[in-house]
Tab-separated table of N, CA and C in Angstrom:
chain	number	residue	atom	x	y	z
A	1281	UNK	N	-15.080	-1.220	-4.806
A	1281	UNK	CA	-14.769	-2.120	-3.719
A	1281	UNK	C	-14.932	-1.435	-2.362
A	1282	UNK	N	-14.683	-0.131	-2.283
A	1282	UNK	CA	-14.788	0.570	-1.001
A	1282	UNK	C	-16.189	0.502	-0.407
A	1283	UNK	N	-17.244	0.759	-1.206
A	1283	UNK	CA	-18.584	0.644	-0.608
A	1283	UNK	C	-18.885	-0.774	-0.120
A	1284	UNK	N	-18.436	-1.770	-0.859
A	1284	UNK	CA	-18.665	-3.151	-0.415
A	1284	UNK	C	-17.919	-3.431	0.877
A	1285	UNK	N	-16.669	-2.976	0.964
A	1285	UNK	CA	-15.906	-3.161	2.201
A	1285	UNK	C	-16.614	-2.503	3.377
A	1286	UNK	N	-17.110	-1.291	3.168
A	1286	UNK	CA	-17.806	-0.576	4.242
A	1286	UNK	C	-19.076	-1.321	4.649
A	1287	UNK	N	-19.800	-1.836	3.662
A	1287	UNK	CA	-21.023	-2.593	3.964
A	1287	UNK	C	-20.678	-3.847	4.764
A	1288	UNK	N	-19.639	-4.551	4.334
A	1288	UNK	CA	-19.228	-5.772	5.048
A	1288	UNK	C	-18.823	-5.446	6.480
A	1289	UNK	N	-18.124	-4.328	6.666
A	1289	UNK	CA	-17.711	-3.954	8.017
A	1289	UNK	C	-18.922	-3.588	8.866
A	1290	UNK	N	-19.821	-2.790	8.293
A	1290	UNK	CA	-21.006	-2.351	9.043
A	1290	UNK	C	-21.883	-3.529	9.451
A	1291	UNK	N	-21.930	-4.568	8.610
A	1291	UNK	CA	-22.751	-5.737	8.939
A	1291	UNK	C	-21.975	-6.784	9.723
A	1292	UNK	N	-20.688	-6.533	9.941
A	1292	UNK	CA	-19.885	-7.452	10.742
A	1292	UNK	C	-19.456	-8.713	10.014
A	1293	UNK	N	-19.352	-8.650	8.701
A	1293	UNK	CA	-18.985	-9.822	7.902
A	1293	UNK	C	-17.461	-9.872	7.711
A	1294	UNK	N	-16.765	-10.397	8.697
A	1294	UNK	CA	-15.297	-10.410	8.667
A	1294	UNK	C	-14.753	-11.304	7.554
A	1295	UNK	N	-15.445	-12.374	7.236
A	1295	UNK	CA	-14.987	-13.264	6.167
A	1295	UNK	C	-15.005	-12.545	4.825
A	1296	UNK	N	-16.064	-11.808	4.561
A	1296	UNK	CA	-16.168	-11.076	3.299
A	1296	UNK	C	-15.110	-9.972	3.213
A	1297	UNK	N	-14.852	-9.312	4.326
A	1297	UNK	CA	-13.818	-8.267	4.342
A	1297	UNK	C	-12.464	-8.875	4.010
A	1298	UNK	N	-12.130	-9.960	4.701
A	1298	UNK	CA	-10.832	-10.613	4.454
A	1298	UNK	C	-10.721	-11.070	3.002
A	1299	UNK	N	-11.773	-11.654	2.478
A	1299	UNK	CA	-11.746	-12.168	1.110
A	1299	UNK	C	-11.548	-11.040	0.108
A	1300	UNK	N	-12.328	-9.964	0.246
A	1300	UNK	CA	-12.213	-8.856	-0.702
A	1300	UNK	C	-10.866	-8.155	-0.575
A	1301	UNK	N	-10.403	-7.939	0.647
A	1301	UNK	CA	-9.087	-7.301	0.812
A	1301	UNK	C	-7.973	-8.178	0.254
A	1302	UNK	N	-8.097	-9.495	0.446
A	1302	UNK	CA	-7.103	-10.412	-0.101
A	1302	UNK	C	-7.068	-10.297	-1.627
A	1303	UNK	N	-8.238	-10.208	-2.240
A	1303	UNK	CA	-8.308	-10.064	-3.701
A	1303	UNK	C	-7.712	-8.733	-4.146
A	1304	UNK	N	-8.047	-7.657	-3.433
A	1304	UNK	CA	-7.515	-6.344	-3.795
A	1304	UNK	C	-6.001	-6.288	-3.657
A	1305	UNK	N	-5.482	-6.830	-2.570
A	1305	UNK	CA	-4.025	-6.849	-2.379
A	1305	UNK	C	-3.379	-7.721	-3.458
A	1306	UNK	N	-4.027	-8.817	-3.819
A	1306	UNK	CA	-3.527	-9.664	-4.903
A	1306	UNK	C	-3.466	-8.918	-6.224
A	1307	UNK	N	-4.506	-8.124	-6.521
A	1307	UNK	CA	-4.499	-7.310	-7.739
A	1307	UNK	C	-3.341	-6.310	-7.687
A	1308	UNK	N	-3.159	-5.670	-6.528
A	1308	UNK	CA	-2.054	-4.723	-6.380
A	1308	UNK	C	-0.704	-5.379	-6.597
A	1309	UNK	N	-0.535	-6.573	-6.030
A	1309	UNK	CA	0.732	-7.297	-6.220
A	1309	UNK	C	0.942	-7.690	-7.675
A	1310	UNK	N	-0.118	-8.165	-8.328
A	1310	UNK	CA	0.015	-8.560	-9.737
A	1310	UNK	C	0.328	-7.363	-10.627
A	1311	UNK	N	-0.346	-6.243	-10.382
A	1311	UNK	CA	-0.045	-5.037	-11.155
A	1311	UNK	C	1.398	-4.596	-10.933
A	1312	UNK	N	1.826	-4.646	-9.671
A	1312	UNK	CA	3.209	-4.273	-9.367
A	1312	UNK	C	4.213	-5.190	-10.032
A	1313	UNK	N	3.957	-6.497	-9.970
A	1313	UNK	CA	4.887	-7.444	-10.606
A	1313	UNK	C	4.896	-7.267	-12.122
A	1314	UNK	N	3.732	-7.001	-12.700
A	1314	UNK	CA	3.682	-6.760	-14.151
A	1314	UNK	C	4.476	-5.514	-14.508
A	1315	UNK	N	4.341	-4.464	-13.692
A	1315	UNK	CA	5.102	-3.247	-13.938
A	1315	UNK	C	6.597	-3.469	-13.848
A	1316	UNK	N	7.029	-4.216	-12.852
A	1316	UNK	CA	8.460	-4.525	-12.711
A	1316	UNK	C	8.931	-5.347	-13.904
A	1317	UNK	N	8.140	-6.344	-14.298
A	1317	UNK	CA	8.495	-7.189	-15.445
A	1317	UNK	C	8.652	-6.342	-16.709
A	1318	UNK	N	7.682	-5.467	-16.974
A	1318	UNK	CA	7.752	-4.614	-18.165
A	1318	UNK	C	8.968	-3.693	-18.087
A	1319	UNK	N	9.228	-3.145	-16.907
A	1319	UNK	CA	10.370	-2.240	-16.750
A	1319	UNK	C	11.687	-2.964	-16.983
A	1320	UNK	N	11.789	-4.207	-16.501
A	1320	UNK	CA	13.036	-4.970	-16.670
A	1320	UNK	C	13.201	-5.410	-18.126
A	1321	UNK	N	12.121	-5.910	-18.718
A	1321	UNK	CA	12.205	-6.474	-20.069
A	1321	UNK	C	12.238	-5.398	-21.151
A	1322	UNK	N	11.420	-4.364	-20.996
A	1322	UNK	CA	11.291	-3.376	-22.075
A	1322	UNK	C	11.484	-1.946	-21.593
A	1323	UNK	N	12.158	-1.778	-20.479
A	1323	UNK	CA	12.326	-0.444	-19.913
A	1323	UNK	C	13.049	0.523	-20.830
A	1324	UNK	N	14.144	0.086	-21.414
A	1324	UNK	CA	14.919	0.985	-22.284
A	1324	UNK	C	14.115	1.467	-23.484
A	1325	UNK	N	13.480	0.556	-24.250
A	1325	UNK	CA	12.693	1.057	-25.383
A	1325	UNK	C	11.524	1.954	-24.972
A	1326	UNK	N	10.880	1.620	-23.871
A	1326	UNK	CA	9.747	2.436	-23.414
A	1326	UNK	C	10.221	3.837	-23.035
A	1327	UNK	N	11.303	3.906	-22.271
A	1327	UNK	CA	11.817	5.213	-21.856
A	1327	UNK	C	12.328	6.011	-23.050
A	1328	UNK	N	12.931	5.331	-24.012
A	1328	UNK	CA	13.401	6.024	-25.219
A	1328	UNK	C	12.224	6.570	-26.004
A	1329	UNK	N	11.174	5.776	-26.134
A	1329	UNK	CA	9.994	6.192	-26.887
A	1329	UNK	C	9.254	7.340	-26.201
A	1330	UNK	N	9.061	7.232	-24.904
A	1330	UNK	CA	8.279	8.237	-24.183
A	1330	UNK	C	9.070	9.494	-23.846
A	1331	UNK	N	10.358	9.338	-23.615
A	1331	UNK	CA	11.177	10.473	-23.209
A	1331	UNK	C	12.332	10.646	-24.191
A	1332	UNK	N	13.540	10.388	-23.754
A	1332	UNK	CA	14.718	10.527	-24.615
A	1332	UNK	C	15.686	9.408	-24.282
A	1333	UNK	N	16.662	9.161	-25.135
A	1333	UNK	CA	17.629	8.092	-24.860
A	1333	UNK	C	18.382	8.269	-23.535
A	1334	UNK	N	18.522	9.518	-23.088
A	1334	UNK	CA	19.210	9.750	-21.815
A	1334	UNK	C	18.459	9.080	-20.660
A	1335	UNK	N	17.138	9.074	-20.742
A	1335	UNK	CA	16.335	8.419	-19.707
A	1335	UNK	C	16.492	6.910	-19.761
A	1336	UNK	N	16.626	6.377	-20.964
A	1336	UNK	CA	16.759	4.931	-21.135
A	1336	UNK	C	18.040	4.409	-20.491
A	1337	UNK	N	19.033	5.259	-20.333
A	1337	UNK	CA	20.271	4.841	-19.681
A	1337	UNK	C	20.032	4.474	-18.218
A	1338	UNK	N	18.948	4.937	-17.653
A	1338	UNK	CA	18.630	4.647	-16.245
A	1338	UNK	C	17.414	3.734	-16.127
A	1339	UNK	N	17.310	2.762	-17.010
A	1339	UNK	CA	16.174	1.841	-16.951
A	1339	UNK	C	16.193	1.013	-15.664
A	1340	UNK	N	17.364	0.859	-15.047
A	1340	UNK	CA	17.428	0.174	-13.752
A	1340	UNK	C	16.623	0.939	-12.703
A	1341	UNK	N	16.677	2.253	-12.766
A	1341	UNK	CA	15.909	3.092	-11.852
A	1341	UNK	C	14.409	2.944	-12.120
A	1342	UNK	N	14.049	2.796	-13.384
A	1342	UNK	CA	12.653	2.572	-13.763
A	1342	UNK	C	12.120	1.318	-13.062
A	1343	UNK	N	12.898	0.262	-13.021
A	1343	UNK	CA	12.476	-0.978	-12.357
A	1343	UNK	C	12.300	-0.750	-10.850
A	1344	UNK	N	13.220	-0.031	-10.224
A	1344	UNK	CA	13.093	0.278	-8.796
A	1344	UNK	C	11.817	1.084	-8.528
A	1345	UNK	N	11.537	2.036	-9.406
A	1345	UNK	CA	10.333	2.845	-9.229
A	1345	UNK	C	9.061	2.018	-9.419
A	1346	UNK	N	9.118	1.017	-10.260
A	1346	UNK	CA	7.966	0.138	-10.435
A	1346	UNK	C	7.757	-0.738	-9.198
A	1347	UNK	N	8.833	-1.119	-8.522
A	1347	UNK	CA	8.696	-1.836	-7.245
A	1347	UNK	C	7.994	-0.920	-6.239
A	1348	UNK	N	8.408	0.338	-6.192
A	1348	UNK	CA	7.772	1.301	-5.287
A	1348	UNK	C	6.295	1.474	-5.639
A	1349	UNK	N	5.990	1.535	-6.922
A	1349	UNK	CA	4.588	1.671	-7.346
A	1349	UNK	C	3.777	0.452	-6.919
A	1350	UNK	N	4.327	-0.735	-7.090
A	1350	UNK	CA	3.627	-1.957	-6.685
A	1350	UNK	C	3.332	-1.965	-5.200
A	1351	UNK	N	4.296	-1.572	-4.397
A	1351	UNK	CA	4.061	-1.487	-2.955
A	1351	UNK	C	3.031	-0.403	-2.644
A	1352	UNK	N	3.049	0.658	-3.431
A	1352	UNK	CA	2.062	1.716	-3.260
A	1352	UNK	C	0.650	1.236	-3.560
A	1353	UNK	N	0.508	0.365	-4.573
A	1353	UNK	CA	-0.811	-0.192	-4.886
A	1353	UNK	C	-1.330	-0.990	-3.689
A	1354	UNK	N	-0.482	-1.832	-3.126
A	1354	UNK	CA	-0.881	-2.650	-1.979
A	1354	UNK	C	-1.261	-1.745	-0.804
A	1355	UNK	N	-0.443	-0.751	-0.527
A	1355	UNK	CA	-0.719	0.185	0.575
A	1355	UNK	C	-2.029	0.920	0.359
A	1356	UNK	N	-2.276	1.301	-0.875
A	1356	UNK	CA	-3.502	2.022	-1.193
A	1356	UNK	C	-4.730	1.152	-0.945
A	1357	UNK	N	-4.696	-0.091	-1.384
A	1357	UNK	CA	-5.827	-0.985	-1.170
A	1357	UNK	C	-6.056	-1.236	0.321
A	1358	UNK	N	-4.982	-1.366	1.071
A	1358	UNK	CA	-5.131	-1.529	2.519
A	1358	UNK	C	-5.699	-0.257	3.148
A	1359	UNK	N	-5.349	0.879	2.596
A	1359	UNK	CA	-5.920	2.142	3.063
A	1359	UNK	C	-7.424	2.195	2.837
A	1360	UNK	N	-7.886	1.652	1.711
A	1360	UNK	CA	-9.335	1.565	1.474
A	1360	UNK	C	-9.993	0.734	2.570
A	1361	UNK	N	-9.311	-0.315	2.984
A	1361	UNK	CA	-9.843	-1.151	4.063
A	1361	UNK	C	-9.961	-0.388	5.369
A	1362	UNK	N	-8.953	0.420	5.678
A	1362	UNK	CA	-9.027	1.231	6.904
A	1362	UNK	C	-10.175	2.223	6.840
A	1363	UNK	N	-10.337	2.867	5.698
A	1363	UNK	CA	-11.413	3.840	5.539
A	1363	UNK	C	-12.772	3.159	5.629
A	1364	UNK	N	-12.901	2.013	4.995
A	1364	UNK	CA	-14.169	1.277	5.038
A	1364	UNK	C	-14.515	0.863	6.459
A	1365	UNK	N	-13.498	0.579	7.254
A	1365	UNK	CA	-13.717	0.185	8.647
A	1365	UNK	C	-13.881	1.405	9.560
A	1366	UNK	N	-13.900	2.586	8.959
A	1366	UNK	CA	-14.124	3.838	9.694
A	1366	UNK	C	-12.991	4.181	10.658
A	1367	UNK	N	-11.785	3.776	10.343
A	1367	UNK	CA	-10.611	4.129	11.143
A	1367	UNK	C	-9.964	5.357	10.510
A	1368	UNK	N	-10.574	6.502	10.759
A	1368	UNK	CA	-10.114	7.743	10.150
A	1368	UNK	C	-9.000	8.398	10.956
A	1369	UNK	N	-9.135	8.398	12.285
A	1369	UNK	CA	-8.201	9.138	13.131
A	1369	UNK	C	-6.789	8.575	13.089
A	1370	UNK	N	-6.643	7.298	12.838
A	1370	UNK	CA	-5.314	6.700	12.806
A	1370	UNK	C	-4.573	7.045	11.508
A	1371	UNK	N	-5.303	7.490	10.502
A	1371	UNK	CA	-4.673	7.709	9.204
A	1371	UNK	C	-3.723	8.901	9.188
A	1372	UNK	N	-4.062	9.973	9.878
A	1372	UNK	CA	-3.161	11.131	9.901
A	1372	UNK	C	-1.824	10.783	10.570
A	1373	UNK	N	-1.824	10.178	11.768
A	1373	UNK	CA	-0.536	9.784	12.352
A	1373	UNK	C	0.216	8.782	11.470
A	1374	UNK	N	-0.515	7.895	10.807
A	1374	UNK	CA	0.128	6.933	9.915
A	1374	UNK	C	0.847	7.654	8.782
A	1375	UNK	N	0.184	8.626	8.165
A	1375	UNK	CA	0.823	9.333	7.058
A	1375	UNK	C	1.952	10.240	7.530
A	1376	UNK	N	1.861	10.742	8.753
A	1376	UNK	CA	2.989	11.494	9.317
A	1376	UNK	C	4.189	10.547	9.489
A	1377	UNK	N	3.916	9.336	9.988
A	1377	UNK	CA	4.979	8.335	10.141
A	1377	UNK	C	5.584	7.968	8.790
A	1378	UNK	N	4.741	7.745	7.800
A	1378	UNK	CA	5.228	7.373	6.459
A	1378	UNK	C	6.052	8.513	5.869
A	1379	UNK	N	5.552	9.735	5.981
A	1379	UNK	CA	6.284	10.888	5.444
A	1379	UNK	C	7.607	11.093	6.175
A	1380	UNK	N	7.561	10.996	7.486
A	1380	UNK	CA	8.792	11.172	8.269
A	1380	UNK	C	9.821	10.102	7.982
A	1381	UNK	N	9.392	8.856	7.928
A	1381	UNK	CA	10.344	7.775	7.655
A	1381	UNK	C	10.881	7.873	6.233
A	1382	UNK	N	10.037	8.299	5.291
A	1382	UNK	CA	10.514	8.489	3.912
A	1382	UNK	C	11.540	9.619	3.849
A	1383	UNK	N	11.275	10.690	4.586
A	1383	UNK	CA	12.217	11.819	4.595
A	1383	UNK	C	13.554	11.409	5.207
A	1384	UNK	N	13.503	10.661	6.293
A	1384	UNK	CA	14.745	10.183	6.923
A	1384	UNK	C	15.489	9.243	5.970
A	1385	UNK	N	14.745	8.356	5.311
A	1385	UNK	CA	15.382	7.445	4.353
A	1385	UNK	C	16.008	8.225	3.206
A	1386	UNK	N	15.315	9.252	2.720
A	1386	UNK	CA	15.883	10.093	1.654
A	1386	UNK	C	17.156	10.788	2.133
A	1387	UNK	N	17.088	11.345	3.332
A	1387	UNK	CA	18.243	12.041	3.901
A	1387	UNK	C	19.449	11.118	4.000
A	1388	UNK	N	19.200	9.857	4.312
A	1388	UNK	CA	20.292	8.902	4.500
A	1388	UNK	C	20.712	8.243	3.185
A	1389	UNK	N	19.756	7.886	2.335
A	1389	UNK	CA	20.066	7.092	1.141
A	1389	UNK	C	20.473	7.901	-0.084
A	1390	UNK	N	19.874	9.063	-0.286
A	1390	UNK	CA	20.172	9.813	-1.516
A	1390	UNK	C	21.638	10.234	-1.610
A	1391	UNK	N	22.259	10.750	-0.533
A	1391	UNK	CA	23.679	11.093	-0.660
A	1391	UNK	C	24.569	9.878	-0.950
A	1392	UNK	N	24.148	8.703	-0.504
A	1392	UNK	CA	24.958	7.499	-0.686
A	1392	UNK	C	24.690	6.791	-2.013
A	1393	UNK	N	23.399	6.784	-2.450
A	1393	UNK	CA	23.049	6.001	-3.628
A	1393	UNK	C	22.396	6.810	-4.742
A	1394	UNK	N	22.244	8.089	-4.552
A	1394	UNK	CA	21.669	8.934	-5.599
A	1394	UNK	C	20.202	8.628	-5.842
A	1395	UNK	N	19.831	8.600	-7.133
A	1395	UNK	CA	18.431	8.393	-7.492
A	1395	UNK	C	17.899	7.037	-7.040
A	1396	UNK	N	18.749	6.035	-7.060
A	1396	UNK	CA	18.305	4.726	-6.571
A	1396	UNK	C	17.944	4.818	-5.081
A	1397	UNK	N	18.673	5.602	-4.327
A	1397	UNK	CA	18.353	5.809	-2.922
A	1397	UNK	C	16.986	6.441	-2.742
A	1398	UNK	N	16.619	7.367	-3.639
A	1398	UNK	CA	15.288	7.973	-3.584
A	1398	UNK	C	14.214	6.923	-3.851
A	1399	UNK	N	14.457	6.055	-4.820
A	1399	UNK	CA	13.488	4.992	-5.125
A	1399	UNK	C	13.359	4.025	-3.950
A	1400	UNK	N	14.469	3.692	-3.325
A	1400	UNK	CA	14.436	2.790	-2.168
A	1400	UNK	C	13.686	3.451	-1.014
A	1401	UNK	N	13.863	4.761	-0.847
A	1401	UNK	CA	13.131	5.480	0.203
A	1401	UNK	C	11.621	5.403	-0.057
A	1402	UNK	N	11.214	5.511	-1.311
A	1402	UNK	CA	9.795	5.368	-1.651
A	1402	UNK	C	9.294	3.963	-1.297
A	1403	UNK	N	10.107	2.968	-1.588
A	1403	UNK	CA	9.744	1.585	-1.271
A	1403	UNK	C	9.587	1.422	0.243
A	1404	UNK	N	10.530	1.943	1.005
A	1404	UNK	CA	10.450	1.841	2.471
A	1404	UNK	C	9.199	2.517	3.014
A	1405	UNK	N	8.879	3.688	2.489
A	1405	UNK	CA	7.668	4.379	2.929
A	1405	UNK	C	6.411	3.565	2.635
A	1406	UNK	N	6.361	2.966	1.446
A	1406	UNK	CA	5.195	2.156	1.080
A	1406	UNK	C	5.104	0.897	1.939
A	1407	UNK	N	6.240	0.320	2.276
A	1407	UNK	CA	6.233	-0.869	3.140
A	1407	UNK	C	5.726	-0.500	4.534
A	1408	UNK	N	6.208	0.618	5.065
A	1408	UNK	CA	5.756	1.056	6.387
A	1408	UNK	C	4.261	1.321	6.362
A	1409	UNK	N	3.783	1.962	5.305
A	1409	UNK	CA	2.350	2.224	5.189
A	1409	UNK	C	1.565	0.916	5.123
A	1410	UNK	N	2.048	-0.032	4.346
A	1410	UNK	CA	1.341	-1.317	4.203
A	1410	UNK	C	1.311	-2.072	5.529
A	1411	UNK	N	2.426	-2.119	6.225
A	1411	UNK	CA	2.498	-2.875	7.483
A	1411	UNK	C	1.559	-2.278	8.535
A	1412	UNK	N	1.593	-0.965	8.699
A	1412	UNK	CA	0.742	-0.354	9.717
A	1412	UNK	C	-0.725	-0.385	9.311
A	1413	UNK	N	-1.020	-0.218	8.025
A	1413	UNK	CA	-2.405	-0.335	7.555
A	1413	UNK	C	-2.927	-1.740	7.793
A	1414	UNK	N	-2.101	-2.722	7.518
A	1414	UNK	CA	-2.494	-4.107	7.766
A	1414	UNK	C	-2.758	-4.328	9.252
A	1415	UNK	N	-1.930	-3.739	10.088
A	1415	UNK	CA	-2.151	-3.853	11.533
A	1415	UNK	C	-3.492	-3.276	11.962
A	1416	UNK	N	-3.861	-2.132	11.405
A	1416	UNK	CA	-5.152	-1.524	11.730
A	1416	UNK	C	-6.285	-2.425	11.246
A	1417	UNK	N	-6.148	-2.984	10.064
A	1417	UNK	CA	-7.192	-3.855	9.514
A	1417	UNK	C	-7.318	-5.130	10.334
A	1418	UNK	N	-6.198	-5.703	10.738
A	1418	UNK	CA	-6.245	-6.905	11.588
A	1418	UNK	C	-6.982	-6.580	12.887
A	1419	UNK	N	-6.702	-5.422	13.468
A	1419	UNK	CA	-7.399	-5.012	14.686
A	1419	UNK	C	-8.896	-4.839	14.418
A	1420	UNK	N	-9.239	-4.212	13.298
A	1420	UNK	CA	-10.652	-3.998	12.962
A	1420	UNK	C	-11.373	-5.331	12.792
A	1421	UNK	N	-10.734	-6.287	12.157
A	1421	UNK	CA	-11.356	-7.601	11.975
A	1421	UNK	C	-11.475	-8.318	13.313
A	1422	UNK	N	-10.466	-8.179	14.159
A	1422	UNK	CA	-10.543	-8.746	15.513
A	1422	UNK	C	-11.748	-8.163	16.247
A	1423	UNK	N	-11.938	-6.858	16.116
A	1423	UNK	CA	-13.043	-6.187	16.778
A	1423	UNK	C	-14.382	-6.710	16.244
A	1424	UNK	N	-14.461	-6.950	14.941
A	1424	UNK	CA	-15.683	-7.520	14.362
A	1424	UNK	C	-15.957	-8.890	14.974
A	1425	UNK	N	-14.939	-9.720	15.010
A	1425	UNK	CA	-15.121	-11.080	15.524
A	1425	UNK	C	-15.515	-11.064	16.997
A	1426	UNK	N	-14.989	-10.113	17.738
A	1426	UNK	CA	-15.345	-9.970	19.152
A	1426	UNK	C	-16.821	-9.592	19.278
A	1427	UNK	N	-17.278	-8.705	18.407
A	1427	UNK	CA	-18.660	-8.245	18.463
A	1427	UNK	C	-19.636	-9.232	17.825
A	1428	UNK	N	-19.127	-10.147	16.992
A	1428	UNK	CA	-20.009	-11.161	16.410
A	1428	UNK	C	-20.643	-12.009	17.505
A	1429	UNK	N	-19.903	-12.209	18.575
A	1429	UNK	CA	-20.410	-13.001	19.686
A	1429	UNK	C	-21.558	-12.309	20.407
A	1430	UNK	N	-21.498	-10.955	20.433
A	1430	UNK	CA	-22.560	-10.211	21.120
A	1430	UNK	C	-23.634	-9.711	20.160
A	1431	UNK	N	-23.429	-9.926	18.857
A	1431	UNK	CA	-24.367	-9.502	17.805
A	1431	UNK	C	-24.574	-8.002	17.747
A	1432	UNK	N	-23.599	-7.233	18.207
A	1432	UNK	CA	-23.686	-5.779	18.087
A	1432	UNK	C	-22.762	-5.324	16.967
A	1433	UNK	N	-23.031	-4.166	16.341
A	1433	UNK	CA	-22.158	-3.679	15.265
A	1433	UNK	C	-20.734	-3.465	15.775
A	1434	UNK	N	-19.724	-3.655	14.940
A	1434	UNK	CA	-18.331	-3.564	15.380
A	1434	UNK	C	-17.900	-2.159	15.752
A	1435	UNK	N	-18.586	-1.137	15.274
A	1435	UNK	CA	-18.157	0.218	15.561
A	1435	UNK	C	-18.821	0.792	16.802
A	1436	UNK	N	-19.637	-0.020	17.497
A	1436	UNK	CA	-20.259	0.420	18.744
A	1436	UNK	C	-19.473	-0.205	19.896
A	1437	UNK	N	-19.019	0.623	20.806
A	1437	UNK	CA	-18.230	0.114	21.928
A	1437	UNK	C	-19.095	-0.293	23.082
């Protein structure tokens, strides 16, 4: 999907970019929801089978971690969109923000909620990554639409 996204961006096809990103984010959401469903419905047996019964006692944490994974899938797909749109320089500050906010959330939540606090911190970091990545993509698509009027490539100022 990344090469197609890059091709769509380079040719200024904002409709194709939106459509493909929408599909990718949908896949990420469906995978995340399936993971949460499996963790809620069969978390204890899975954890017992793969690890030990002691792990199965915390199947609630498994479900929280699957929520974090689902948000991570969405964030990752949006990151592909940023890369395809050639927005490389914004990614380092974005990941510094995500890491910093996750660290602050861990510092605040883990002493209060233990392992669940760590899982919630992961969720918050993934949400921040998704929101800011989406913002960059919305800007990139706006830039494409602006350049569609002049028929110049979106990455040329």
